[in-house]
Amino acid sequence: MRAPSRHVPRKITDLSMTTMVDVVFLLLVFFVWTSSFDIPDEDLPGPLARVERDSPNDLTNGQERQDLSESIRPDELVVTIMMAESSRVPAFGFGTRQVSGWPQLQSELKPLLELASSPPPIVLSPASDITMDQITTTIDSLRRIGWPTVSLLATEP
Amino acid sequence: MRVPDSGRRIRSHRINMTPMIDVVMLLIIFFLVSSHLARREVRYPVDLAAADTAAMIDPMDGSIPITIDAERRIRFVGEIVTLEQLATRVTMKQQRSSTADPIRLRIDRSVPFETVQPLLRQLSAVGVDSISIATQGK
């Protein structure tokens, strides 16, 4: 007759939920700690068009504005943005030319990119009623067709 | 006469406090950490313009954020300032830093240039020669 075994190993089939929840919460805390809650901003870097002061007085004084001389180099292309009265599309001016809408400006500027080995720097001079959205769109569009840096004019045109 | 024990175990209705305290403590830590992070990342919400060609920001570049909200208030590191106060603070910040920290303009997309231009003039007057316009990725 076979003697029954005394030490039969018992299988533990039930999982301890408490330990598992502990670990899950620790992982959760770790991931929350190392992650970010909001979408990061992106940058459109660009120089400010240099302003040279002829007078040491405060620049905010309106009377001193006439004394300012902008040091825009002759090889720089000044592009003005203005709102046409009868249109919601901004108009652009450069040199003596004026075009309405971004596609026309693009077709006017593209030959400059093809002619010159390096494109002339662009200084953007928006009118006072042009919104930041329109300025950003213009800078973005110019960068997209080949102008890596677009300056923003810090004085009135 | 004693009633014989039927062999059934009486179920204990006492709650085991130790794992409950474990879980409660973890929950407290979780909410403390998440609220701390939410406070740290608070930025004044402005509706930024979108751009395709914008570059990702290096969070360690030490840039100085200047915000103009839709109500055209200027905020320097979260505090509403005038243009004159802004010039002073930017100058102080630049002097304190060994390298010229970049200026990041966070301007609401609806703000017209007539509000932005005095700010640019003031920055240019204190020697800032380049800026970054903050955008939201498309």
Tab-separated table of C-alpha atoms in Angstrom:
chain	number	residue	atom	x	y	z
A	1	MET	CA	0.000	0.000	0.000
A	2	ARG	CA	1.333	3.392	-0.993
A	3	ALA	CA	1.712	5.924	1.774
A	4	PRO	CA	0.122	9.299	0.966
A	5	SER	CA	2.519	12.208	0.488
A	6	ARG	CA	2.465	14.663	3.351
A	7	HIS	CA	3.833	17.760	1.568
A	8	VAL	CA	1.677	18.382	-1.447
A	9	PRO	CA	2.439	21.946	-2.714
A	10	ARG	CA	-0.746	23.947	-2.924
A	11	LYS	CA	-1.186	26.219	-5.897
A	12	ILE	CA	-2.074	29.774	-5.073
A	13	THR	CA	-4.543	30.761	-7.734
A	14	ASP	CA	-5.942	34.017	-6.345
A	15	LEU	CA	-3.999	37.213	-7.171
A	16	SER	CA	-3.521	39.857	-4.564
A	17	MET	CA	-5.365	42.874	-5.973
A	18	THR	CA	-3.937	45.272	-3.434
A	19	THR	CA	-0.366	44.768	-4.551
A	20	MET	CA	-1.358	45.081	-8.169
A	21	VAL	CA	-3.232	48.333	-7.538
A	22	ASP	CA	-0.193	49.631	-5.636
A	23	VAL	CA	2.046	48.965	-8.598
A	24	VAL	CA	-0.433	50.403	-11.088
A	25	PHE	CA	-0.731	53.610	-9.094
A	26	LEU	CA	3.033	53.904	-8.814
A	27	LEU	CA	3.334	53.589	-12.587
A	28	LEU	CA	0.572	56.147	-13.022
A	29	VAL	CA	2.334	58.634	-10.724
A	30	PHE	CA	5.587	58.095	-12.603
A	31	PHE	CA	4.053	58.718	-16.020
A	32	VAL	CA	2.118	61.760	-14.848
A	33	TRP	CA	5.309	63.141	-13.330
A	34	THR	CA	7.350	62.707	-16.475
A	35	SER	CA	4.748	63.807	-18.996
A	36	SER	CA	3.505	67.248	-19.932
A	37	PHE	CA	-0.068	68.453	-19.743
A	38	ASP	CA	-0.143	71.043	-22.479
A	39	ILE	CA	0.892	71.313	-26.085
A	40	PRO	CA	4.207	73.146	-26.383
A	41	ASP	CA	4.445	76.351	-28.384
A	42	GLU	CA	6.562	76.544	-31.487
A	43	ASP	CA	8.857	79.349	-32.537
A	44	LEU	CA	9.203	81.612	-35.562
A	45	PRO	CA	12.548	83.257	-34.920
A	46	GLY	CA	13.485	86.453	-36.696
A	47	PRO	CA	15.503	89.613	-36.234
A	48	LEU	CA	14.041	92.977	-35.400
A	49	ALA	CA	14.757	95.594	-38.027
A	50	ARG	CA	17.418	97.732	-36.410
A	51	VAL	CA	16.477	101.138	-35.178
A	52	GLU	CA	19.138	103.727	-34.622
A	53	ARG	CA	18.419	106.601	-32.343
A	54	ASP	CA	19.629	110.058	-33.197
A	55	SER	CA	18.366	111.341	-29.892
A	56	PRO	CA	19.088	109.865	-26.472
A	57	ASN	CA	15.550	110.684	-25.338
A	58	ASP	CA	12.879	108.166	-24.554
A	59	LEU	CA	11.653	106.297	-27.605
A	60	THR	CA	8.089	106.183	-26.369
A	61	ASN	CA	7.767	109.931	-26.717
A	62	GLY	CA	5.806	110.565	-29.887
A	63	GLN	CA	7.784	113.697	-30.716
A	64	GLU	CA	11.002	111.762	-30.879
A	65	ARG	CA	9.769	109.427	-33.557
A	66	GLN	CA	10.860	111.765	-36.315
A	67	ASP	CA	14.435	111.530	-35.044
A	68	LEU	CA	14.645	107.838	-35.618
A	69	SER	CA	16.416	106.542	-38.645
A	70	GLU	CA	15.929	102.954	-39.571
A	71	SER	CA	19.041	101.239	-40.686
A	72	ILE	CA	17.497	99.204	-43.436
A	73	ARG	CA	20.210	98.154	-45.811
A	74	PRO	CA	19.750	98.919	-49.522
A	75	ASP	CA	19.771	95.221	-50.383
A	76	GLU	CA	16.885	94.514	-48.051
A	77	LEU	CA	13.426	94.164	-49.476
A	78	VAL	CA	10.758	95.975	-47.484
A	79	VAL	CA	7.371	94.291	-47.843
A	80	THR	CA	4.423	96.222	-46.474
A	81	ILE	CA	1.139	94.570	-45.497
A	82	MET	CA	-2.063	96.577	-45.568
A	83	MET	CA	-5.767	95.887	-45.665
A	84	ALA	CA	-7.486	96.786	-48.896
A	85	GLU	CA	-10.708	98.677	-48.165
A	86	SER	CA	-13.009	96.535	-50.263
A	87	SER	CA	-11.365	93.219	-49.503
A	88	ARG	CA	-10.742	90.980	-46.540
A	89	VAL	CA	-7.513	89.750	-48.134
A	90	PRO	CA	-4.414	91.737	-47.164
A	91	ALA	CA	-2.532	93.573	-49.897
A	92	PHE	CA	1.245	93.596	-50.127
A	93	GLY	CA	3.520	96.312	-51.369
A	94	PHE	CA	7.204	96.168	-52.198
A	95	GLY	CA	9.176	98.780	-54.062
A	96	THR	CA	6.699	100.541	-56.287
A	97	ARG	CA	4.556	97.482	-56.817
A	98	GLN	CA	1.402	96.501	-54.998
A	99	VAL	CA	-0.303	93.120	-55.174
A	100	SER	CA	-3.423	91.761	-53.564
A	101	GLY	CA	-3.309	88.441	-51.781
A	102	TRP	CA	-0.605	85.983	-50.972
A	103	PRO	CA	-0.554	84.014	-54.311
A	104	GLN	CA	0.244	87.199	-56.257
A	105	LEU	CA	3.019	88.148	-53.843
A	106	GLN	CA	4.444	84.666	-54.119
A	107	SER	CA	4.505	84.812	-57.927
A	108	GLU	CA	6.206	88.223	-57.774
A	109	LEU	CA	8.852	87.143	-55.274
A	110	LYS	CA	9.740	83.750	-56.730
A	111	PRO	CA	11.854	85.184	-59.600
A	112	LEU	CA	14.002	86.922	-56.993
A	113	LEU	CA	14.754	83.573	-55.416
A	114	GLU	CA	15.747	82.096	-58.774
A	115	LEU	CA	17.905	85.061	-59.833
A	116	ALA	CA	19.931	85.613	-56.700
A	117	SER	CA	22.262	83.051	-55.159
A	118	SER	CA	21.052	84.124	-51.756
A	119	PRO	CA	17.673	85.833	-51.441
A	120	PRO	CA	17.678	89.443	-50.253
A	121	PRO	CA	16.600	89.811	-46.626
A	122	ILE	CA	12.966	90.774	-46.233
A	123	VAL	CA	11.809	93.371	-43.744
A	124	LEU	CA	8.107	93.101	-43.005
A	125	SER	CA	6.287	96.333	-42.316
A	126	PRO	CA	2.644	95.713	-41.386
A	127	ALA	CA	0.026	98.462	-41.223
A	128	SER	CA	-1.451	99.212	-37.819
A	129	ASP	CA	-4.690	97.277	-38.420
A	130	ILE	CA	-2.992	94.076	-39.570
A	131	THR	CA	-3.502	91.363	-36.979
A	132	MET	CA	-0.861	89.081	-35.558
A	133	ASP	CA	-2.539	86.184	-37.344
A	134	GLN	CA	-1.958	87.829	-40.737
A	135	ILE	CA	1.632	88.745	-39.838
A	136	THR	CA	2.412	85.204	-38.729
A	137	THR	CA	0.803	83.742	-41.847
A	138	THR	CA	2.898	86.046	-44.058
A	139	ILE	CA	6.152	85.180	-42.250
A	140	ASP	CA	5.257	81.499	-42.422
A	141	SER	CA	4.474	81.717	-46.147
A	142	LEU	CA	7.735	83.565	-46.893
A	143	ARG	CA	9.726	80.977	-44.958
A	144	ARG	CA	7.968	78.204	-46.838
A	145	ILE	CA	9.019	79.481	-50.271
A	146	GLY	CA	12.647	80.032	-49.295
A	147	TRP	CA	13.178	83.003	-47.026
A	148	PRO	CA	14.526	81.512	-43.798
A	149	THR	CA	14.591	84.790	-41.887
A	150	VAL	CA	12.114	87.603	-42.115
A	151	SER	CA	12.679	90.747	-40.056
A	152	LEU	CA	9.875	92.649	-38.423
A	153	LEU	CA	10.050	96.410	-38.562
A	154	ALA	CA	9.958	97.941	-35.110
A	155	THR	CA	9.142	101.452	-36.267
A	156	GLU	CA	6.400	102.970	-38.330
A	157	PRO	CA	7.011	102.735	-42.073
B	1	MET	CA	-26.782	20.220	25.676
B	2	ARG	CA	-24.128	21.835	23.496
B	3	VAL	CA	-24.913	22.283	19.855
B	4	PRO	CA	-22.233	20.548	17.802
B	5	ASP	CA	-20.048	22.693	15.571
B	6	SER	CA	-21.121	22.225	12.014
B	7	GLY	CA	-17.591	23.008	10.728
B	8	ARG	CA	-18.517	26.257	8.939
B	9	ARG	CA	-16.192	29.187	9.581
B	10	ILE	CA	-17.712	32.420	10.645
B	11	ARG	CA	-16.807	35.073	8.005
B	12	SER	CA	-15.014	38.088	9.354
B	13	HIS	CA	-16.666	41.386	8.379
B	14	ARG	CA	-13.749	43.515	9.576
B	15	ILE	CA	-12.047	45.498	6.832
B	16	ASN	CA	-8.301	45.127	6.537
B	17	MET	CA	-7.085	48.693	7.028
B	18	THR	CA	-3.496	48.269	5.851
B	19	PRO	CA	-4.066	47.943	2.060
B	20	MET	CA	-6.746	50.615	2.229
B	21	ILE	CA	-4.292	53.066	3.780
B	22	ASP	CA	-1.741	52.096	1.114
B	23	VAL	CA	-4.150	52.971	-1.650
B	24	VAL	CA	-5.320	56.177	0.044
B	25	MET	CA	-1.723	57.350	0.494
B	26	LEU	CA	-0.975	56.633	-3.149
B	27	LEU	CA	-4.038	58.592	-4.200
B	28	ILE	CA	-2.931	61.537	-2.073
B	29	ILE	CA	0.536	61.457	-3.649
B	30	PHE	CA	-0.991	61.239	-7.117
B	31	PHE	CA	-3.251	64.262	-6.619
B	32	LEU	CA	-0.483	66.288	-4.975
B	33	VAL	CA	1.909	65.608	-7.826
B	34	SER	CA	-0.631	66.266	-10.568
B	35	SER	CA	-1.817	69.536	-8.983
B	36	HIS	CA	1.796	70.640	-8.502
B	37	LEU	CA	2.551	69.981	-12.170
B	38	ALA	CA	-0.630	71.703	-13.276
B	39	ARG	CA	0.422	74.807	-11.319
B	40	ARG	CA	3.958	74.729	-12.667
B	41	GLU	CA	2.869	74.534	-16.284
B	42	VAL	CA	0.359	77.309	-16.043
B	43	ARG	CA	0.801	79.749	-18.899
B	44	TYR	CA	-1.463	82.578	-19.658
B	45	PRO	CA	-3.792	81.160	-22.302
B	46	VAL	CA	-3.652	83.073	-25.571
B	47	ASP	CA	-4.922	81.983	-28.926
B	48	LEU	CA	-1.714	81.830	-30.943
B	49	ALA	CA	-1.553	81.923	-34.723
B	50	ALA	CA	-0.640	78.688	-36.470
B	51	ALA	CA	2.449	78.196	-38.623
B	52	ASP	CA	3.891	75.314	-40.601
B	53	THR	CA	7.538	76.285	-40.583
B	54	ALA	CA	7.865	77.040	-36.881
B	55	ALA	CA	10.513	75.161	-34.942
B	56	MET	CA	10.067	73.324	-31.687
B	57	ILE	CA	11.099	75.217	-28.592
B	58	ASP	CA	14.067	74.079	-26.569
B	59	PRO	CA	12.679	74.140	-23.006
B	60	MET	CA	16.174	74.758	-21.606
B	61	ASP	CA	16.974	77.843	-23.695
B	62	GLY	CA	16.006	80.220	-20.882
B	63	SER	CA	13.852	82.366	-23.106
B	64	ILE	CA	11.926	85.313	-21.687
B	65	PRO	CA	8.205	85.113	-22.486
B	66	ILE	CA	6.256	88.316	-23.128
B	67	THR	CA	2.530	87.816	-23.593
B	68	ILE	CA	-0.073	90.124	-25.107
B	69	ASP	CA	-3.579	88.801	-24.561
B	70	ALA	CA	-6.751	89.487	-26.536
B	71	GLU	CA	-7.512	92.441	-24.228
B	72	ARG	CA	-4.122	93.906	-25.268
B	73	ARG	CA	-2.563	93.642	-21.819
B	74	ILE	CA	1.166	93.041	-21.717
B	75	ARG	CA	2.363	90.340	-19.332
B	76	PHE	CA	5.976	89.829	-18.414
B	77	VAL	CA	6.500	86.411	-16.795
B	78	GLY	CA	2.825	86.321	-15.883
B	79	GLU	CA	2.544	89.829	-14.430
B	80	ILE	CA	0.738	92.708	-16.142
B	81	VAL	CA	3.219	95.509	-16.874
B	82	THR	CA	3.385	98.784	-18.737
B	83	LEU	CA	5.817	99.311	-21.601
B	84	GLU	CA	8.186	101.283	-19.381
B	85	GLN	CA	8.166	98.602	-16.691
B	86	LEU	CA	8.728	95.999	-19.371
B	87	ALA	CA	11.833	97.763	-20.685
B	88	THR	CA	13.284	97.962	-17.179
B	89	ARG	CA	12.606	94.319	-16.437
B	90	VAL	CA	13.972	93.065	-19.745
B	91	THR	CA	17.140	95.105	-19.194
B	92	MET	CA	17.530	93.728	-15.666
B	93	LYS	CA	16.943	90.192	-16.861
B	94	GLN	CA	19.481	90.544	-19.679
B	95	GLN	CA	22.083	92.029	-17.312
B	96	ARG	CA	21.607	89.221	-14.807
B	97	SER	CA	22.133	86.572	-17.445
B	98	SER	CA	25.592	85.869	-18.869
B	99	THR	CA	24.146	85.107	-22.295
B	100	ALA	CA	21.488	87.104	-24.118
B	101	ASP	CA	18.314	85.168	-23.441
B	102	PRO	CA	15.958	85.086	-26.424
B	103	ILE	CA	12.708	87.011	-26.179
B	104	ARG	CA	9.602	84.989	-26.998
B	105	LEU	CA	6.496	86.943	-27.939
B	106	ARG	CA	3.261	85.130	-27.172
B	107	ILE	CA	0.699	87.361	-28.827
B	108	ASP	CA	-2.968	86.579	-29.330
B	109	ARG	CA	-3.770	86.171	-33.022
B	110	SER	CA	-6.447	88.886	-32.917
B	111	VAL	CA	-4.091	91.614	-31.631
B	112	PRO	CA	-3.417	94.303	-34.265
B	113	PHE	CA	0.091	95.478	-35.086
B	114	GLU	CA	-0.583	98.921	-33.578
B	115	THR	CA	-0.431	97.185	-30.180
B	116	VAL	CA	2.647	95.150	-31.027
B	117	GLN	CA	4.698	97.926	-32.601
B	118	PRO	CA	5.286	99.979	-29.409
B	119	LEU	CA	6.488	96.797	-27.744
B	120	LEU	CA	8.931	96.106	-30.596
B	121	ARG	CA	10.168	99.695	-30.423
B	122	GLN	CA	10.755	99.393	-26.697
B	123	LEU	CA	12.582	96.081	-27.079
B	124	SER	CA	14.708	97.489	-29.862
B	125	ALA	CA	15.514	100.509	-27.689
B	126	VAL	CA	16.894	98.312	-24.898
B	127	GLY	CA	19.134	96.425	-27.317
B	128	VAL	CA	17.057	93.395	-28.263
B	129	ASP	CA	17.919	92.554	-31.858
B	130	SER	CA	16.015	89.323	-32.380
B	131	ILE	CA	12.747	87.867	-31.200
B	132	SER	CA	10.777	84.681	-31.544
B	133	ILE	CA	7.082	84.680	-32.322
B	134	ALA	CA	5.352	81.837	-30.526
B	135	THR	CA	2.921	79.878	-32.681
B	136	GLN	CA	0.860	76.779	-32.319
B	137	GLY	CA	1.767	73.880	-34.565
B	138	LYS	CA	-0.646	73.094	-37.384
